[in-house]
Amino acid sequence: MDVRAGPPVCRQNCRLVRIQQPFKFLDTTNGNVGEIHFVTPSTTNASPGWMGTIASSTFTKRNGTATVPAGAVTMRCSLVSGGDLSITGVIVIDDLSVAVIPVSVVVPPTILAGNFFPNPTFEVGVNLDNPATAAPAGNWIRGGNDGTVNLVITNNSVSPTHSLALVDNSNGYGEWYNFYTLSGVAENDVLDVQFFQLYSTTNGSMRLSFAFIDSMGFTRANTDFNAPTNGSGGSGGQSPGWLGSIAGSPFERVSGRLLVPAETVKLRVNFASGGDGGVTGIMVIDDLSVRLSKPIITDFGPQPGGFNLVWNSMPSKTYTVQFTSTLGSTASWASLVTGQTGDISLSNSYLDTMVHPGKTVFYRVIQQ
């Protein structure tokens, strides 16, 4: 964190100068978990540019840095004339600013390229190491009729060190939910979603759900990813590789594609321990990402009369298929088809019937 002030104009008439500007970091109980003090110099009795009065003196810029300690939720700034009662004088500050020092964000490979969903790894928030009171950033809110079900845990995760969990041992249910306002997403676009899960449930399924919401708050479409997939009427089950505990069990990757309906303004994400109060058990998710779909080639191979390509598409877009015989900076791409409209099935294909000299060809699909 970078701390800057249009630093002090000051004048003291004592030898031990202790006029100071402390920054204190407080936890949720207002307990002090760290502090840094910007103290006027003890070797001089005036700031540079002091001309005898406040009005005629110039300010001096002063910078500093402070590392935010673990558990801090509030920063308190004070301007103090000193602990020693013999200290007298003047200090003036102006243009005080605080900013987070930019750092490069390393996105783990388990997050979809182009993800726009906030805090996908659940590593940002308040009190994250306290399972019951943790508040993940990105609009996550606890719900359900038993809030003790909703936890943030650290004993297993995909990208270290936190994950979102439901631990339900009651006749009620717990739920995490999130309302995200969509920007740059239109009707008939498609969202790719991906997350990692592990679970062990009894008497039915827990689920992660995605719903498209209009400006009136009505649900336009909803998709449930049940765990296990037998739904609320089933007996429950375990994720692949479940070893009897959260800590020792592997996550499985889950993905899907969601068609955006008309009048959508928000994406609602619900992580619930079940609609049936009788469902108990555990479900954990991590590395949840959402992006505008990309034209990934999903299948290709020889067919009677040519070579067939299949790719993920969106009904809102058109597609161009191109080929080249070489790769690299000298590659020359030629179009085989242009303006192919995205199909409502969310998948398009093209049969290349051209005979290519040399029998070597590379393809790409451009989304427009």
Tab-separated table of C-alpha atoms in Angstrom:
chain	number	residue	atom	x	y	z
A	1	MET	CA	0.000	0.000	0.000
A	2	ASP	CA	1.364	3.406	-0.998
A	3	VAL	CA	0.721	6.304	1.400
A	4	ARG	CA	1.255	9.879	0.262
A	5	ALA	CA	0.628	13.234	1.839
A	6	GLY	CA	1.219	16.736	0.638
A	7	PRO	CA	3.479	16.673	3.618
A	8	PRO	CA	3.693	18.613	6.539
A	9	VAL	CA	4.402	22.198	7.154
A	10	CYS	CA	5.580	22.076	10.752
A	11	ARG	CA	7.244	24.152	13.430
A	12	GLN	CA	8.099	22.951	16.910
A	13	ASN	CA	9.917	24.626	19.771
A	14	CYS	CA	11.226	21.514	21.520
A	15	ARG	CA	14.320	19.400	21.118
A	16	LEU	CA	12.506	16.029	21.006
A	17	VAL	CA	10.096	16.304	18.125
A	18	ARG	CA	7.240	13.749	18.258
A	19	ILE	CA	4.416	15.188	16.205
A	20	GLN	CA	3.253	12.177	14.194
A	21	GLN	CA	0.738	10.783	11.743
A	22	PRO	CA	0.044	7.122	12.585
A	23	PHE	CA	-1.829	4.658	10.408
A	24	LYS	CA	-3.327	1.766	12.375
A	25	PHE	CA	-4.851	-1.428	10.994
A	26	LEU	CA	-7.816	-2.832	12.912
A	27	ASP	CA	-9.554	-6.217	12.773
A	28	THR	CA	-13.296	-6.920	12.988
A	29	THR	CA	-13.230	-6.314	16.767
A	30	ASN	CA	-11.377	-2.999	16.295
A	31	GLY	CA	-8.279	-4.614	17.747
A	32	ASN	CA	-4.941	-3.246	16.576
A	33	VAL	CA	-3.173	-5.747	14.281
A	34	GLY	CA	-0.462	-3.433	12.965
A	35	GLU	CA	0.601	0.193	12.620
A	36	ILE	CA	3.075	2.545	10.984
A	37	HIS	CA	4.038	6.036	12.172
A	38	PHE	CA	5.136	8.989	10.077
A	39	VAL	CA	7.010	11.123	12.623
A	40	THR	CA	8.400	14.607	12.128
A	41	PRO	CA	12.223	14.598	12.246
A	42	SER	CA	13.814	14.728	15.692
A	43	THR	CA	16.969	16.478	14.474
A	44	THR	CA	15.320	19.680	13.278
A	45	ASN	CA	12.579	21.907	14.618
A	46	ALA	CA	11.082	23.014	11.311
A	47	SER	CA	10.108	21.536	7.994
A	48	PRO	CA	11.980	22.536	4.814
A	49	GLY	CA	10.504	25.774	3.532
A	50	TRP	CA	9.265	26.990	6.922
A	51	MET	CA	9.171	30.812	6.749
A	52	GLY	CA	7.872	31.654	10.218
A	53	THR	CA	4.140	31.404	9.528
A	54	ILE	CA	1.786	28.850	8.039
A	55	ALA	CA	0.655	31.297	5.356
A	56	SER	CA	4.137	32.012	4.048
A	57	SER	CA	5.597	28.493	4.263
A	58	THR	CA	5.680	25.790	1.596
A	59	PHE	CA	4.588	22.159	1.840
A	60	THR	CA	7.017	19.280	1.427
A	61	LYS	CA	5.939	16.026	-0.216
A	62	ARG	CA	6.347	12.853	1.817
A	63	ASN	CA	5.777	9.250	0.727
A	64	GLY	CA	5.737	5.969	2.569
A	65	THR	CA	4.584	2.378	2.308
A	66	ALA	CA	2.725	0.116	4.722
A	67	THR	CA	2.167	-3.621	4.506
A	68	VAL	CA	-1.405	-4.582	5.357
A	69	PRO	CA	-1.282	-7.248	8.100
A	70	ALA	CA	-3.394	-10.397	8.181
A	71	GLY	CA	-6.868	-9.861	9.638
A	72	ALA	CA	-7.020	-6.131	8.908
A	73	VAL	CA	-10.417	-4.811	7.781
A	74	THR	CA	-10.146	-1.105	8.719
A	75	MET	CA	-7.394	1.486	8.470
A	76	ARG	CA	-7.453	4.394	10.939
A	77	CYS	CA	-5.402	7.534	10.297
A	78	SER	CA	-4.639	9.991	13.098
A	79	LEU	CA	-2.787	13.317	13.269
A	80	VAL	CA	-1.234	13.540	16.733
A	81	SER	CA	0.671	16.430	18.315
A	82	GLY	CA	2.823	14.051	20.359
A	83	GLY	CA	2.862	11.917	23.479
A	84	ASP	CA	5.090	14.337	25.386
A	85	LEU	CA	2.999	17.169	26.844
A	86	SER	CA	5.938	19.558	26.482
A	87	ILE	CA	5.731	19.424	22.706
A	88	THR	CA	4.156	22.500	21.164
A	89	GLY	CA	4.003	23.870	17.661
A	90	VAL	CA	2.167	23.526	14.390
A	91	ILE	CA	1.747	20.769	11.806
A	92	VAL	CA	-0.401	21.027	8.682
A	93	ILE	CA	-1.086	18.329	6.080
A	94	ASP	CA	-2.970	18.345	2.798
A	95	ASP	CA	-3.706	16.071	-0.166
A	96	LEU	CA	-3.458	12.830	1.816
A	97	SER	CA	-3.905	9.810	-0.468
A	98	VAL	CA	-3.678	6.048	-0.072
A	99	ALA	CA	-3.458	3.553	-2.925
A	100	VAL	CA	-2.775	-0.142	-3.354
A	101	ILE	CA	0.598	-0.672	-4.998
A	102	PRO	CA	-0.061	-2.395	-8.346
A	103	VAL	CA	1.114	-5.967	-8.583
A	104	SER	CA	0.987	-8.347	-11.502
A	105	VAL	CA	-1.877	-10.800	-11.119
A	106	VAL	CA	-0.987	-14.388	-11.916
A	107	VAL	CA	-4.081	-16.192	-13.217
A	108	PRO	CA	-3.846	-19.955	-12.619
A	109	PRO	CA	-4.340	-22.212	-15.657
A	110	THR	CA	-7.510	-23.589	-14.041
A	111	ILE	CA	-9.271	-20.270	-14.787
A	112	LEU	CA	-10.762	-19.848	-18.267
A	113	ALA	CA	-8.872	-17.392	-20.488
A	114	GLY	CA	-11.087	-14.319	-20.784
A	115	ASN	CA	-12.831	-14.888	-17.439
A	116	PHE	CA	-14.824	-11.882	-16.206
A	117	PHE	CA	-16.317	-13.356	-13.018
A	118	PRO	CA	-14.825	-11.642	-9.943
A	119	ASN	CA	-12.639	-13.402	-7.382
A	120	PRO	CA	-12.720	-16.771	-9.199
A	121	THR	CA	-10.259	-18.454	-6.818
A	122	PHE	CA	-11.892	-17.152	-3.589
A	123	GLU	CA	-8.551	-15.720	-2.468
A	124	VAL	CA	-9.820	-12.155	-1.891
A	125	GLY	CA	-12.073	-11.163	0.990
A	126	VAL	CA	-12.301	-10.532	4.720
A	127	ASN	CA	-11.518	-13.060	7.488
A	128	LEU	CA	-10.930	-15.769	4.884
A	129	ASP	CA	-9.199	-18.042	7.397
A	130	ASN	CA	-12.278	-18.066	9.637
A	131	PRO	CA	-14.652	-20.599	7.998
A	132	ALA	CA	-17.848	-19.325	9.656
A	133	THR	CA	-17.351	-15.556	9.288
A	134	ALA	CA	-15.310	-15.311	6.098
A	135	ALA	CA	-16.672	-12.868	3.528
A	136	PRO	CA	-15.349	-13.616	0.006
A	137	ALA	CA	-15.113	-10.579	-2.238
A	138	GLY	CA	-17.218	-10.389	-5.391
A	139	ASN	CA	-20.767	-10.080	-3.989
A	140	TRP	CA	-20.972	-13.502	-2.332
A	141	ILE	CA	-23.726	-13.540	0.334
A	142	ARG	CA	-24.769	-16.242	2.779
A	143	GLY	CA	-28.354	-17.477	2.582
A	144	GLY	CA	-30.606	-20.389	3.433
A	145	ASN	CA	-32.295	-21.166	6.744
A	146	ASP	CA	-29.086	-22.479	8.352
A	147	GLY	CA	-26.178	-20.084	7.891
A	148	THR	CA	-23.738	-22.419	9.642
A	149	VAL	CA	-23.736	-24.595	6.504
A	150	ASN	CA	-21.959	-21.910	4.429
A	151	LEU	CA	-18.187	-21.963	4.932
A	152	VAL	CA	-14.895	-20.864	3.412
A	153	ILE	CA	-12.337	-23.619	3.986
A	154	THR	CA	-8.571	-24.045	3.678
A	155	ASN	CA	-8.095	-27.815	4.003
A	156	ASN	CA	-8.442	-28.430	0.256
A	157	SER	CA	-8.482	-26.206	-2.826
A	158	VAL	CA	-7.574	-26.187	-6.506
A	159	SER	CA	-5.567	-22.949	-6.421
A	160	PRO	CA	-4.221	-22.316	-2.918
A	161	THR	CA	-5.537	-21.773	-0.416
A	162	HIS	CA	-9.306	-21.142	-0.084
A	163	SER	CA	-12.461	-22.720	-1.470
A	164	LEU	CA	-16.221	-22.295	-1.016
A	165	ALA	CA	-17.996	-25.061	0.896
A	166	LEU	CA	-21.360	-26.361	2.071
A	167	VAL	CA	-21.200	-28.645	5.108
A	168	ASP	CA	-24.801	-29.630	5.902
A	169	ASN	CA	-25.575	-31.823	8.893
A	170	SER	CA	-29.018	-30.362	9.628
A	171	ASN	CA	-32.613	-30.592	8.456
A	172	GLY	CA	-32.312	-27.107	6.961
A	173	TYR	CA	-30.188	-25.910	4.073
A	174	GLY	CA	-27.449	-23.412	3.368
A	175	GLU	CA	-26.745	-21.327	0.302
A	176	TRP	CA	-24.134	-18.982	-1.117
A	177	TYR	CA	-25.502	-16.629	-3.763
A	178	ASN	CA	-24.110	-13.924	-6.016
A	179	PHE	CA	-25.730	-11.375	-8.345
A	180	TYR	CA	-23.364	-10.178	-11.066
A	181	THR	CA	-24.349	-7.353	-13.436
A	182	LEU	CA	-23.462	-8.330	-17.001
A	183	SER	CA	-21.736	-5.853	-19.299
A	184	GLY	CA	-20.938	-6.389	-22.957
A	185	VAL	CA	-23.166	-9.472	-23.095
A	186	ALA	CA	-26.135	-9.560	-25.485
A	187	GLU	CA	-29.085	-11.780	-26.374
A	188	ASN	CA	-27.998	-15.050	-28.031
A	189	ASP	CA	-24.458	-14.746	-26.757
A	190	VAL	CA	-23.137	-17.830	-24.981
A	191	LEU	CA	-21.273	-17.959	-21.675
A	192	ASP	CA	-18.710	-20.656	-20.984
A	193	VAL	CA	-18.689	-21.668	-17.309
A	194	GLN	CA	-16.152	-23.846	-15.559
A	195	PHE	CA	-15.590	-24.845	-11.934
A	196	PHE	CA	-14.062	-27.632	-9.871
A	197	GLN	CA	-16.019	-29.617	-7.306
A	198	LEU	CA	-15.831	-32.426	-4.795
A	199	TYR	CA	-18.759	-33.769	-2.793
A	200	SER	CA	-20.285	-36.490	-0.669
A	201	THR	CA	-24.047	-36.237	-0.192
A	202	THR	CA	-26.865	-38.299	1.312
A	203	ASN	CA	-30.581	-38.227	0.406
A	204	GLY	CA	-30.091	-36.226	-2.766
A	205	SER	CA	-27.930	-33.660	-4.529
A	206	MET	CA	-26.371	-30.324	-3.768
A	207	ARG	CA	-25.944	-27.935	-6.688
A	208	LEU	CA	-24.329	-24.942	-8.329
A	209	SER	CA	-26.869	-22.988	-10.393
A	210	PHE	CA	-26.634	-20.212	-12.973
A	211	ALA	CA	-29.668	-18.043	-13.754
A	212	PHE	CA	-30.192	-15.124	-16.117
A	213	ILE	CA	-32.191	-12.307	-14.490
A	214	ASP	CA	-34.023	-9.415	-16.185
A	215	SER	CA	-34.400	-5.821	-14.970
A	216	MET	CA	-37.583	-6.717	-13.032
A	217	GLY	CA	-35.826	-9.471	-11.096
A	218	PHE	CA	-37.503	-12.321	-12.974
A	219	THR	CA	-35.581	-15.431	-13.988
A	220	ARG	CA	-35.350	-15.789	-17.771
A	221	ALA	CA	-33.442	-19.098	-17.749
A	222	ASN	CA	-31.770	-21.336	-15.167
A	223	THR	CA	-29.251	-24.181	-15.334
A	224	ASP	CA	-28.463	-26.500	-12.410
A	225	PHE	CA	-25.238	-28.460	-12.083
A	226	ASN	CA	-26.291	-31.136	-9.596
A	227	ALA	CA	-23.818	-33.117	-7.523
A	228	PRO	CA	-24.344	-35.958	-7.986
A	229	THR	CA	-26.291	-35.663	-11.224
A	230	ASN	CA	-29.157	-37.891	-10.009
A	231	GLY	CA	-30.819	-34.772	-8.557
A	232	SER	CA	-32.964	-34.250	-5.464
A	233	GLY	CA	-34.850	-37.508	-5.979
A	234	GLY	CA	-31.714	-39.617	-5.764
A	235	SER	CA	-29.940	-41.146	-2.813
A	236	GLY	CA	-26.817	-39.003	-3.076
A	237	GLY	CA	-23.284	-40.010	-3.878
A	238	GLN	CA	-19.614	-39.063	-3.976
A	239	SER	CA	-17.430	-37.268	-6.468
A	240	PRO	CA	-14.913	-39.358	-8.437
A	241	GLY	CA	-11.977	-40.293	-6.222
A	242	TRP	CA	-13.725	-39.381	-2.954
A	243	LEU	CA	-11.524	-40.746	-0.138
A	244	GLY	CA	-13.736	-40.143	2.869
A	245	SER	CA	-12.721	-36.570	3.718
A	246	ILE	CA	-12.375	-33.156	2.104
A	247	ALA	CA	-8.643	-32.966	2.727
A	248	GLY	CA	-7.712	-36.159	0.922
A	249	SER	CA	-10.115	-36.067	-2.027
A	250	PRO	CA	-9.471	-34.765	-5.569
A	251	PHE	CA	-11.576	-32.168	-7.355
A	252	GLU	CA	-13.312	-32.883	-10.642
A	253	ARG	CA	-13.646	-30.335	-13.441
A	254	VAL	CA	-17.169	-29.349	-14.550
A	255	SER	CA	-17.986	-27.127	-17.528
A	256	GLY	CA	-21.014	-25.968	-19.462
A	257	ARG	CA	-22.288	-23.452	-22.016
A	258	LEU	CA	-25.231	-21.141	-21.316
A	259	LEU	CA	-27.308	-19.330	-23.943
A	260	VAL	CA	-28.115	-15.752	-22.887
A	261	PRO	CA	-31.880	-15.048	-23.250
A	262	ALA	CA	-33.486	-11.750	-24.205
A	263	GLU	CA	-33.671	-8.926	-21.626
A	264	THR	CA	-30.943	-10.387	-19.418
A	265	VAL	CA	-29.141	-7.871	-17.194
A	266	LYS	CA	-27.685	-10.033	-14.407
A	267	LEU	CA	-26.194	-13.446	-13.829
A	268	ARG	CA	-27.234	-15.075	-10.546
A	269	VAL	CA	-25.031	-17.837	-9.161
A	270	ASN	CA	-26.414	-20.038	-6.361
A	271	PHE	CA	-24.421	-22.642	-4.470
A	272	ALA	CA	-26.983	-24.561	-2.390
A	273	SER	CA	-26.986	-27.634	-0.172
A	274	GLY	CA	-30.343	-28.733	-1.572
A	275	GLY	CA	-33.985	-27.798	-1.836
A	276	ASP	CA	-34.904	-30.817	0.286
A	277	GLY	CA	-34.082	-30.288	3.952
A	278	GLY	CA	-33.221	-33.971	4.230
A	279	VAL	CA	-30.131	-33.638	2.030
A	280	THR	CA	-26.940	-33.714	4.088
A	281	GLY	CA	-23.253	-33.948	3.332
A	282	ILE	CA	-20.493	-31.872	1.839
A	283	MET	CA	-19.879	-29.999	-1.391
A	284	VAL	CA	-16.837	-27.841	-2.173
A	285	ILE	CA	-16.170	-25.673	-5.235
A	286	ASP	CA	-13.132	-23.696	-6.361
A	287	ASP	CA	-11.794	-21.797	-9.380
A	288	LEU	CA	-15.182	-20.729	-10.741
A	289	SER	CA	-14.810	-18.826	-14.014
A	290	VAL	CA	-17.195	-17.407	-16.625
A	291	ARG	CA	-16.368	-15.954	-20.018
A	292	LEU	CA	-17.953	-14.996	-23.324
A	293	SER	CA	-17.673	-18.152	-25.399
A	294	LYS	CA	-14.788	-18.681	-27.812
A	295	PRO	CA	-14.886	-20.687	-31.076
A	296	ILE	CA	-12.957	-23.716	-29.848
A	297	ILE	CA	-12.654	-26.529	-32.399
A	298	THR	CA	-14.205	-29.583	-30.732
A	299	ASP	CA	-13.925	-32.187	-33.498
A	300	PHE	CA	-12.251	-32.627	-36.865
A	301	GLY	CA	-11.581	-35.504	-39.170
A	302	PRO	CA	-12.055	-36.982	-42.633
A	303	GLN	CA	-15.574	-37.406	-43.950
A	304	PRO	CA	-16.871	-38.663	-47.308
A	305	GLY	CA	-16.020	-35.915	-49.756
A	306	GLY	CA	-13.769	-33.834	-47.540
A	307	PHE	CA	-12.478	-32.902	-44.093
A	308	ASN	CA	-14.985	-31.788	-41.433
A	309	LEU	CA	-14.464	-29.215	-38.646
A	310	VAL	CA	-16.831	-28.681	-35.681
A	311	TRP	CA	-16.539	-25.764	-33.240
A	312	ASN	CA	-18.376	-24.078	-30.375
A	313	SER	CA	-20.439	-21.164	-31.647
A	314	MET	CA	-22.897	-18.466	-30.590
A	315	PRO	CA	-26.144	-17.634	-32.445
A	316	SER	CA	-25.259	-13.936	-32.072
A	317	LYS	CA	-22.061	-14.255	-34.121
A	318	THR	CA	-20.874	-15.166	-37.610
A	319	TYR	CA	-17.834	-17.271	-38.462
A	320	THR	CA	-15.054	-17.449	-41.013
A	321	VAL	CA	-13.048	-20.644	-41.603
A	322	GLN	CA	-9.545	-20.162	-42.967
A	323	PHE	CA	-6.654	-22.432	-43.929
A	324	THR	CA	-2.923	-22.235	-44.586
A	325	SER	CA	-0.274	-24.752	-45.593
A	326	THR	CA	2.389	-23.375	-43.235
A	327	LEU	CA	2.563	-21.758	-39.818
A	328	GLY	CA	4.699	-18.892	-38.578
A	329	SER	CA	5.271	-15.273	-39.539
A	330	THR	CA	5.090	-16.097	-43.250
A	331	ALA	CA	1.764	-17.934	-43.051
A	332	SER	CA	-0.820	-16.804	-45.575
A	333	TRP	CA	-4.402	-17.522	-44.493
A	334	ALA	CA	-7.147	-17.961	-47.085
A	335	SER	CA	-10.872	-18.096	-46.366
A	336	LEU	CA	-12.892	-21.221	-47.111
A	337	VAL	CA	-16.209	-19.735	-45.933
A	338	THR	CA	-17.227	-16.356	-44.501
A	339	GLY	CA	-20.332	-15.072	-42.727
A	340	GLN	CA	-21.531	-18.459	-41.493
A	341	THR	CA	-24.224	-17.704	-38.897
A	342	GLY	CA	-23.898	-19.274	-35.468
A	343	ASP	CA	-26.371	-22.118	-35.004
A	344	ILE	CA	-28.964	-22.299	-32.217
A	345	SER	CA	-27.471	-25.677	-31.286
A	346	LEU	CA	-24.378	-23.695	-30.108
A	347	SER	CA	-22.214	-25.682	-32.516
A	348	ASN	CA	-21.225	-25.085	-36.147
A	349	SER	CA	-19.437	-27.227	-38.720
A	350	TYR	CA	-17.820	-26.887	-42.104
A	351	LEU	CA	-16.867	-29.580	-44.626
A	352	ASP	CA	-13.695	-28.649	-46.504
A	353	THR	CA	-13.923	-30.276	-49.953
A	354	MET	CA	-10.831	-28.569	-51.378
A	355	VAL	CA	-7.869	-30.677	-52.474
A	356	HIS	CA	-4.804	-29.147	-50.782
A	357	PRO	CA	-1.409	-29.579	-52.472
A	358	GLY	CA	1.119	-31.306	-50.276
A	359	LYS	CA	-1.668	-32.825	-48.176
A	360	THR	CA	-0.777	-30.578	-45.202
A	361	VAL	CA	-3.239	-27.953	-44.022
A	362	PHE	CA	-3.889	-25.916	-40.893
A	363	TYR	CA	-7.268	-24.431	-40.001
A	364	ARG	CA	-8.540	-21.575	-37.834
A	365	VAL	CA	-12.018	-20.264	-37.050
A	366	ILE	CA	-12.608	-16.530	-36.614
A	367	GLN	CA	-15.603	-15.288	-34.589
A	368	GLN	CA	-17.160	-12.013	-35.787
